[in-house]
């Protein structure tokens, strides 16, 4: 048995997830990711939450806007309930080990695997020749983000499932090629009604912070008027709500609004249908507006308060980066040693 196998620590449960500061936070990010970060934090398990600024620059970001978006994202985490004393919270670029392990994984991942990634196809669109190399390599860096901490659980939205599966493929190939049992098989955790919030303008497209149409999404910083206007204008159909959620299967826009309602109310879609069956959207939408404003307004108020002291946010991120590095550095060194890099210190 190789030394690496003998020294392989038992994989204790650890949660890692991240969000790109590629724009302002949306309701999709809140329901699919941040709200669940907070749930995991309440359990007796180490939680690491990152602002993945190196992923954000895979598409153009104005430097000043990137700084603001990173701080605002940190404010969003905290305002929604991520506690920097309990969870490790930092921006990715402060821990250089992400990029270093990312390179190793560029050499593990196969082109055939990368070519199957649907996010690249969606984001590069018809003009893939003009996309950055970073956008293509993104999933290998994401695998590094996760495996640098030997994370066992990754709470994400539905759209990231394929990337977490790729992370498992990379871990398995690395372990196999080097004859070690060093990286864990990470589980994507995709739970609840809010794992795929759709655009308010097009029920076949997911809500995204980088969508050019502001009307397609609810931003966490939108005030009550903006939320009301966007939900009122959200695309729907003229039919009333049916008895069961199943009956909405061919009505993607209606289905989306019911899903959002259930996720915000922390109830099941069946319970929402039981309450709302027979209502027209003219009745349902104002109820959804009230619920959304009730849940989101305290978060956006707290975000603006936190944004008044960016130096404090920077201190929190620097402190989180120190804690993250303390976990990441030995894992990277061990990886270097396994790979055969001279000078690796363990
Ligand atoms: P971008 O458009 O720049 O890719 P995004 O809104 O997709 O931004 P990401 O930073 O890529 O946000 O993703 C952060 C987390 O939010 C991931 O876990 C992702 O799965 C989740 N997420 C993103 N959009 C949605 C959505 N519409 N519904 C549920 N979860 C989502
Ligand atoms: Mg995304």
Short mmCIF file of C-alpha atoms and ligand atoms in Angstrom, two decimals:
data_model
loop_
_atom_site.label_atom_id
_atom_site.label_comp_id
_atom_site.label_asym_id
_atom_site.label_seq_id
_atom_site.Cartn_x
_atom_site.Cartn_y
_atom_site.Cartn_z
CA UNK A 1 0.00 0.00 0.00
CA UNK A 2 1.40 3.41 -0.87
CA UNK A 3 2.17 5.91 1.83
CA UNK A 4 -0.61 8.14 0.54
CA UNK A 5 -3.21 5.46 1.18
CA UNK A 6 -1.95 4.89 4.71
CA UNK A 7 -2.02 8.58 5.42
CA UNK A 8 -5.39 9.15 3.85
CA UNK A 9 -7.54 10.78 6.54
CA UNK A 10 -11.00 9.39 7.10
CA UNK A 11 -13.34 11.63 5.16
CA UNK A 12 -15.24 13.58 7.75
CA UNK A 13 -18.38 15.27 6.48
CA UNK A 14 -17.69 18.72 5.12
CA UNK A 15 -19.85 21.05 3.05
CA UNK A 16 -18.49 23.32 0.32
CA UNK A 17 -20.38 25.55 -2.09
CA UNK A 18 -19.85 28.78 -3.97
CA UNK A 19 -21.57 31.49 -5.97
CA UNK A 20 -20.05 33.68 -8.69
CA UNK A 21 -19.92 37.43 -8.15
CA UNK A 22 -20.96 37.75 -11.81
CA UNK A 23 -23.87 40.07 -11.06
CA UNK A 24 -26.36 40.71 -8.29
CA UNK A 25 -27.87 37.79 -6.36
CA UNK A 26 -31.19 36.46 -7.66
CA UNK A 27 -34.09 34.67 -6.07
CA UNK A 28 -32.78 31.52 -7.83
CA UNK A 29 -29.43 31.82 -6.04
CA UNK A 30 -31.22 32.40 -2.75
CA UNK A 31 -33.64 29.46 -2.99
CA UNK A 32 -31.32 27.06 -4.81
CA UNK A 33 -28.16 27.81 -2.85
CA UNK A 34 -27.88 30.36 -0.01
CA UNK A 35 -31.00 29.34 1.89
CA UNK A 36 -29.65 25.82 1.94
CA UNK A 37 -26.18 27.00 2.99
CA UNK A 38 -27.90 28.32 6.09
CA UNK A 39 -29.71 25.00 6.71
CA UNK A 40 -26.41 23.10 6.52
CA UNK A 41 -24.74 25.58 8.84
CA UNK A 42 -27.29 24.70 11.53
CA UNK A 43 -26.08 21.10 11.56
CA UNK A 44 -23.03 19.85 13.36
CA UNK A 45 -20.80 19.86 10.27
CA UNK A 46 -18.08 22.14 8.89
CA UNK A 47 -19.39 24.50 6.20
CA UNK A 48 -17.28 26.43 3.70
CA UNK A 49 -18.93 29.03 1.46
CA UNK A 50 -16.98 30.76 -1.26
CA UNK A 51 -17.44 33.73 -3.55
CA UNK A 52 -15.93 32.27 -6.70
CA UNK A 53 -14.45 35.37 -8.32
CA UNK A 54 -12.10 33.34 -10.53
CA UNK A 55 -15.11 31.66 -12.10
CA UNK A 56 -16.78 35.04 -12.58
CA UNK A 57 -13.96 36.28 -14.86
CA UNK A 58 -14.53 33.42 -17.32
CA UNK A 59 -16.81 36.02 -18.88
CA UNK A 60 -15.86 39.71 -18.94
CA UNK A 61 -16.21 41.56 -15.62
CA UNK A 62 -15.44 45.22 -15.15
CA UNK A 63 -12.87 45.29 -12.27
CA UNK A 64 -14.72 47.90 -10.22
CA UNK A 65 -18.03 46.06 -10.68
CA UNK A 66 -16.38 42.75 -9.73
CA UNK A 67 -15.15 44.21 -6.44
CA UNK A 68 -18.60 45.59 -5.66
CA UNK A 69 -20.37 42.37 -6.66
CA UNK A 70 -18.01 40.28 -4.51
CA UNK A 71 -18.67 42.44 -1.44
CA UNK A 72 -22.38 42.49 -2.17
CA UNK A 73 -22.41 38.72 -2.49
CA UNK A 74 -20.68 38.45 0.89
CA UNK A 75 -23.28 40.84 2.32
CA UNK A 76 -26.00 38.63 0.79
CA UNK A 77 -24.61 35.51 2.45
CA UNK A 78 -24.48 37.19 5.84
CA UNK A 79 -27.85 38.93 5.51
CA UNK A 80 -29.49 35.61 4.61
CA UNK A 81 -28.02 33.96 7.69
CA UNK A 82 -24.54 32.65 6.91
CA UNK A 83 -22.58 33.38 10.07
CA UNK A 84 -18.86 34.04 9.45
CA UNK A 85 -18.10 32.75 12.94
CA UNK A 86 -19.70 29.40 12.13
CA UNK A 87 -19.04 29.00 8.40
CA UNK A 88 -15.79 29.73 6.59
CA UNK A 89 -16.58 32.51 4.12
CA UNK A 90 -14.05 33.92 1.65
CA UNK A 91 -13.45 34.86 -1.95
CA UNK A 92 -11.72 32.21 -4.03
CA UNK A 93 -8.81 34.28 -5.39
CA UNK A 94 -7.45 34.85 -1.86
CA UNK A 95 -6.65 31.14 -1.58
CA UNK A 96 -4.18 30.46 -4.39
CA UNK A 97 -4.47 26.70 -3.84
CA UNK A 98 -7.73 26.72 -5.85
CA UNK A 99 -5.84 27.70 -9.01
CA UNK A 100 -3.00 25.31 -8.22
CA UNK A 101 -5.23 22.27 -7.79
CA UNK A 102 -7.27 23.49 -10.75
CA UNK A 103 -4.18 23.06 -12.95
CA UNK A 104 -3.62 19.50 -11.75
CA UNK A 105 -7.25 18.72 -12.57
CA UNK A 106 -6.91 20.27 -16.04
CA UNK A 107 -4.43 17.46 -16.55
CA UNK A 108 -6.80 14.81 -15.15
CA UNK A 109 -10.05 15.82 -16.89
CA UNK A 110 -10.47 14.58 -20.47
CA UNK A 111 -11.53 16.74 -23.40
CA UNK A 112 -14.36 14.31 -24.10
CA UNK A 113 -15.77 14.96 -20.62
CA UNK A 114 -15.52 18.74 -20.98
CA UNK A 115 -17.24 18.61 -24.37
CA UNK A 116 -20.35 17.21 -22.73
CA UNK A 117 -20.79 20.10 -20.28
CA UNK A 118 -24.09 21.80 -21.05
CA UNK A 119 -23.27 25.02 -19.17
CA UNK A 120 -20.40 25.71 -21.57
CA UNK A 121 -22.69 25.15 -24.54
CA UNK A 122 -25.37 27.43 -23.04
CA UNK A 123 -22.95 30.19 -22.13
CA UNK A 124 -20.71 30.05 -25.19
CA UNK A 125 -23.78 29.90 -27.44
CA UNK A 126 -23.26 29.98 -31.18
CA UNK A 127 -20.03 31.86 -30.86
CA UNK A 128 -17.94 29.26 -29.03
CA UNK A 129 -14.77 30.32 -30.88
CA UNK A 130 -14.90 33.62 -29.01
CA UNK A 131 -15.47 32.09 -25.57
CA UNK A 132 -12.54 32.17 -23.14
CA UNK A 133 -10.47 29.07 -22.45
CA UNK A 134 -11.37 29.65 -18.80
CA UNK A 135 -15.08 29.20 -19.52
CA UNK A 136 -14.30 25.82 -21.04
CA UNK A 137 -12.04 24.78 -18.15
CA UNK A 138 -14.47 26.10 -15.51
CA UNK A 139 -15.71 22.66 -14.36
CA UNK A 140 -12.15 21.47 -13.62
CA UNK A 141 -11.60 24.54 -11.42
CA UNK A 142 -14.93 23.84 -9.74
CA UNK A 143 -13.77 20.29 -9.02
CA UNK A 144 -10.66 21.81 -7.43
CA UNK A 145 -12.80 24.20 -5.32
CA UNK A 146 -14.64 21.22 -3.87
CA UNK A 147 -11.89 18.63 -3.58
CA UNK A 148 -9.35 21.08 -2.12
CA UNK A 149 -11.36 20.72 1.09
CA UNK A 150 -12.21 17.03 0.65
CA UNK A 151 -15.81 18.23 0.71
CA UNK A 152 -18.34 15.42 0.91
CA UNK A 153 -21.51 17.46 0.28
CA UNK A 154 -22.15 20.28 -2.19
CA UNK A 155 -25.53 22.03 -1.95
CA UNK A 156 -26.27 23.44 -5.40
CA UNK A 157 -29.12 24.14 -7.77
CA UNK A 158 -30.16 21.59 -10.37
CA UNK A 159 -28.08 23.29 -13.11
CA UNK A 160 -24.81 22.42 -11.31
CA UNK A 161 -25.51 18.68 -11.01
CA UNK A 162 -23.46 17.85 -14.08
CA UNK A 163 -20.44 19.74 -12.74
CA UNK A 164 -20.55 17.90 -9.41
CA UNK A 165 -20.77 14.62 -11.29
CA UNK A 166 -17.69 15.65 -13.25
CA UNK A 167 -15.99 16.37 -9.91
CA UNK A 168 -16.62 12.74 -8.95
CA UNK A 169 -15.17 11.57 -12.27
CA UNK A 170 -12.06 13.67 -11.72
CA UNK A 171 -11.65 12.38 -8.15
CA UNK A 172 -12.09 8.78 -9.30
CA UNK A 173 -9.61 9.12 -12.17
CA UNK A 174 -7.03 10.82 -9.96
CA UNK A 175 -7.38 8.13 -7.28
CA UNK A 176 -7.18 5.40 -9.91
CA UNK A 177 -4.25 6.83 -11.90
CA UNK A 178 -2.12 7.39 -8.80
CA UNK A 179 -3.29 4.30 -6.91
CA UNK A 180 -4.56 6.26 -3.93
CA UNK A 181 -7.81 6.80 -2.10
CA UNK A 182 -7.13 10.46 -1.59
CA UNK A 183 -10.13 12.41 -2.90
CA UNK A 184 -13.66 11.62 -1.71
CA UNK A 185 -16.69 10.99 -3.91
CA UNK A 186 -18.62 14.20 -3.38
CA UNK A 187 -22.42 14.15 -3.28
CA UNK A 188 -24.39 16.92 -4.95
CA UNK A 189 -27.22 17.90 -2.60
CA UNK A 190 -30.15 19.15 -4.66
CA UNK A 191 -33.24 19.33 -2.48
CA UNK A 192 -36.53 21.15 -2.19
CA UNK A 193 -38.86 23.20 -4.37
CA UNK A 194 -36.31 25.92 -5.20
CA UNK A 195 -33.61 23.90 -6.96
CA UNK A 196 -34.55 25.19 -10.41
CA UNK A 197 -36.17 28.61 -10.39
CA UNK A 198 -37.07 29.61 -13.93
CA UNK A 199 -36.95 32.97 -15.69
CA UNK A 200 -40.07 35.09 -15.16
CA UNK A 201 -40.14 35.81 -18.91
CA UNK A 202 -39.50 32.30 -20.26
CA UNK A 203 -40.46 29.16 -18.34
CA UNK A 204 -37.95 27.06 -20.29
CA UNK A 205 -34.90 29.07 -19.18
CA UNK A 206 -33.45 29.17 -15.68
CA UNK A 207 -33.35 32.45 -13.77
CA UNK A 208 -29.76 33.78 -13.91
CA UNK A 209 -27.98 36.81 -12.58
CA UNK A 210 -26.22 37.22 -15.92
CA UNK A 211 -29.44 37.23 -18.01
CA UNK A 212 -29.50 40.51 -19.97
CA UNK A 213 -33.18 41.03 -19.07
CA UNK A 214 -33.67 42.41 -15.55
CA UNK A 215 -37.39 41.57 -15.83
CA UNK A 216 -36.46 37.87 -16.06
CA UNK A 217 -35.36 37.73 -12.44
CA UNK A 218 -36.01 38.96 -8.94
CA UNK A 219 -32.84 40.45 -7.53
CA UNK A 220 -32.18 40.20 -3.81
CA UNK A 221 -31.76 43.98 -3.80
CA UNK A 222 -35.13 44.69 -5.52
CA UNK A 223 -37.51 46.75 -3.39
CA UNK A 224 -41.17 45.87 -2.79
CA UNK A 225 -42.33 47.90 -5.83
CA UNK A 226 -39.88 46.22 -8.18
CA UNK A 227 -40.80 42.76 -6.88
CA UNK A 228 -44.51 43.51 -7.29
CA UNK A 229 -44.02 44.84 -10.82
CA UNK A 230 -41.93 41.85 -11.95
CA UNK A 231 -44.32 39.25 -10.53
CA UNK A 232 -47.35 41.08 -11.95
CA UNK A 233 -45.69 41.05 -15.38
CA UNK A 234 -44.41 37.46 -15.09
CA UNK A 235 -45.54 35.34 -18.00
CA UNK A 236 -48.48 33.05 -17.14
CA UNK A 237 -51.52 31.59 -18.87
CA UNK A 238 -55.27 32.30 -18.66
CA UNK A 239 -56.21 29.03 -16.90
CA UNK A 240 -56.93 28.89 -13.17
CA UNK A 241 -54.68 26.84 -10.88
CA UNK A 242 -55.63 23.14 -10.96
CA UNK A 243 -56.09 20.73 -8.03
CA UNK A 244 -52.69 19.06 -8.29
CA UNK A 245 -49.12 20.11 -9.05
CA UNK A 246 -48.87 17.22 -11.50
CA UNK A 247 -51.57 18.89 -13.63
CA UNK A 248 -49.15 21.82 -14.19
CA UNK A 249 -46.65 19.70 -16.07
CA UNK A 250 -47.28 21.41 -19.43
CA UNK A 251 -47.59 24.88 -17.95
CA UNK A 252 -43.96 25.77 -17.14
CA UNK A 253 -44.57 29.41 -16.17
CA UNK A 254 -47.45 28.54 -13.83
CA UNK A 255 -45.43 25.69 -12.39
CA UNK A 256 -42.52 28.03 -11.73
CA UNK A 257 -44.60 30.52 -9.74
CA UNK A 258 -46.08 27.70 -7.63
CA UNK A 259 -42.59 26.32 -7.03
CA UNK A 260 -41.35 29.74 -5.94
CA UNK A 261 -44.32 30.11 -3.61
CA UNK A 262 -43.69 26.70 -2.04
CA UNK A 263 -39.97 27.36 -1.60
CA UNK A 264 -40.53 30.79 -0.01
CA UNK A 265 -43.31 29.47 2.24
CA UNK A 266 -41.15 26.43 3.14
CA UNK A 267 -43.98 24.11 2.28
CA UNK A 268 -44.65 21.48 -0.40
CA UNK A 269 -46.06 22.21 -3.84
CA UNK A 270 -48.97 19.88 -2.99
CA UNK A 271 -49.81 22.00 0.04
CA UNK A 272 -49.75 25.13 -2.16
CA UNK A 273 -52.10 23.50 -4.68
CA UNK A 274 -54.47 22.45 -1.91
CA UNK A 275 -54.67 26.08 -0.81
CA UNK A 276 -54.71 27.77 -4.24
CA UNK A 277 -56.70 25.41 -6.49
CA UNK A 278 -59.28 27.30 -8.57
CA UNK A 279 -57.60 30.71 -8.20
CA UNK A 280 -56.78 32.77 -11.28
CA UNK A 281 -53.32 34.35 -11.55
CA UNK A 282 -54.96 37.70 -10.83
CA UNK A 283 -55.56 36.39 -7.31
CA UNK A 284 -52.49 34.21 -6.89
CA UNK A 285 -49.88 36.75 -7.99
CA UNK A 286 -50.63 39.33 -5.26
CA UNK A 287 -50.33 36.57 -2.64
CA UNK A 288 -46.97 35.62 -4.12
CA UNK A 289 -45.87 39.28 -4.08
CA UNK A 290 -46.77 39.58 -0.38
CA UNK A 291 -44.89 36.42 0.48
CA UNK A 292 -41.82 37.37 -1.57
CA UNK A 293 -41.66 40.88 -0.10
CA UNK A 294 -42.11 39.49 3.41
CA UNK A 295 -39.20 37.05 2.98
CA UNK A 296 -36.84 39.18 0.90
CA UNK A 297 -37.20 42.72 2.30
CA UNK A 298 -35.40 42.00 5.60
CA UNK A 299 -32.51 40.45 3.66
CA UNK A 300 -32.13 43.36 1.26
CA UNK A 301 -32.34 45.88 4.11
CA UNK A 302 -29.58 44.05 5.96
CA UNK A 303 -27.50 43.83 2.76
CA UNK A 304 -27.58 47.59 2.31
CA UNK A 305 -26.63 48.11 5.94
CA UNK A 306 -23.64 45.76 5.59
CA UNK A 307 -22.58 47.42 2.32
CA UNK A 308 -22.07 50.68 4.21
CA UNK A 309 -18.95 49.16 5.78
CA UNK A 310 -17.02 47.44 2.98
CA UNK A 311 -13.84 47.37 5.10
CA UNK A 312 -15.61 45.11 7.59
CA UNK A 313 -16.65 42.78 4.75
CA UNK A 314 -13.05 42.68 3.53
CA UNK A 315 -11.89 41.78 7.04
CA UNK A 316 -14.40 38.94 7.21
CA UNK A 317 -13.25 37.61 3.83
CA UNK A 318 -9.56 37.84 4.79
CA UNK A 319 -10.24 35.97 8.04
CA UNK A 320 -12.21 33.32 6.14
CA UNK A 321 -9.40 32.97 3.61
CA UNK A 322 -6.90 32.27 6.43
CA UNK A 323 -9.13 29.54 7.81
CA UNK A 324 -9.72 28.09 4.33
CA UNK A 325 -5.99 28.04 3.57
CA UNK A 326 -5.28 26.13 6.76
CA UNK A 327 -7.39 23.26 5.36
CA UNK A 328 -6.42 23.65 1.72
CA UNK A 329 -2.62 23.97 1.93
CA UNK A 330 -1.91 20.49 3.38
CA UNK A 331 -4.33 18.87 0.91
CA UNK A 332 -2.61 20.61 -2.02
CA UNK A 333 0.85 19.65 -0.71
CA UNK A 334 -0.25 16.05 -0.37
CA UNK A 335 -1.61 16.17 -3.93
CA UNK A 336 1.71 17.54 -5.21
CA UNK A 337 3.57 14.80 -3.41
CA UNK A 338 1.28 12.10 -4.85
CA UNK A 339 1.77 13.56 -8.34
CA UNK A 340 5.55 13.61 -7.94
CA UNK A 341 6.38 17.29 -7.65
CA UNK A 342 9.82 17.76 -6.07
CA UNK A 343 9.83 20.01 -3.02
CA UNK A 344 6.29 19.24 -1.87
CA UNK A 345 6.22 19.65 1.88
CA UNK A 346 3.75 17.66 3.91
P1 LIG B 1 -24.49 33.15 -13.91
O1 LIG B 1 -25.63 33.56 -14.79
O2 LIG B 1 -23.37 34.14 -13.87
O3 LIG B 1 -24.01 31.73 -14.16
P2 LIG B 1 -26.16 32.19 -11.78
O4 LIG B 1 -27.35 32.98 -11.38
O5 LIG B 1 -26.35 30.96 -12.61
O6 LIG B 1 -25.10 33.18 -12.43
P3 LIG B 1 -24.10 30.88 -10.22
O7 LIG B 1 -23.11 31.68 -9.45
O8 LIG B 1 -23.68 30.28 -11.51
O9 LIG B 1 -25.41 31.79 -10.43
O10 LIG B 1 -24.66 29.72 -9.28
C1 LIG B 1 -24.63 29.83 -7.85
C2 LIG B 1 -25.56 28.80 -7.23
O11 LIG B 1 -26.93 29.19 -7.48
C3 LIG B 1 -25.43 27.40 -7.81
O12 LIG B 1 -25.59 26.46 -6.75
C4 LIG B 1 -26.56 27.29 -8.78
O13 LIG B 1 -26.98 25.95 -9.01
C5 LIG B 1 -27.62 28.10 -8.06
N1 LIG B 1 -28.60 28.64 -9.00
C6 LIG B 1 -28.34 29.50 -10.03
N2 LIG B 1 -29.46 29.79 -10.68
C7 LIG B 1 -30.45 29.08 -10.07
C8 LIG B 1 -31.86 28.94 -10.30
N3 LIG B 1 -32.44 29.60 -11.29
N4 LIG B 1 -32.57 28.15 -9.49
C9 LIG B 1 -31.98 27.48 -8.46
N5 LIG B 1 -30.66 27.55 -8.20
C10 LIG B 1 -29.90 28.34 -8.99
MG1 LIG B 2 -24.65 29.88 -13.30
#
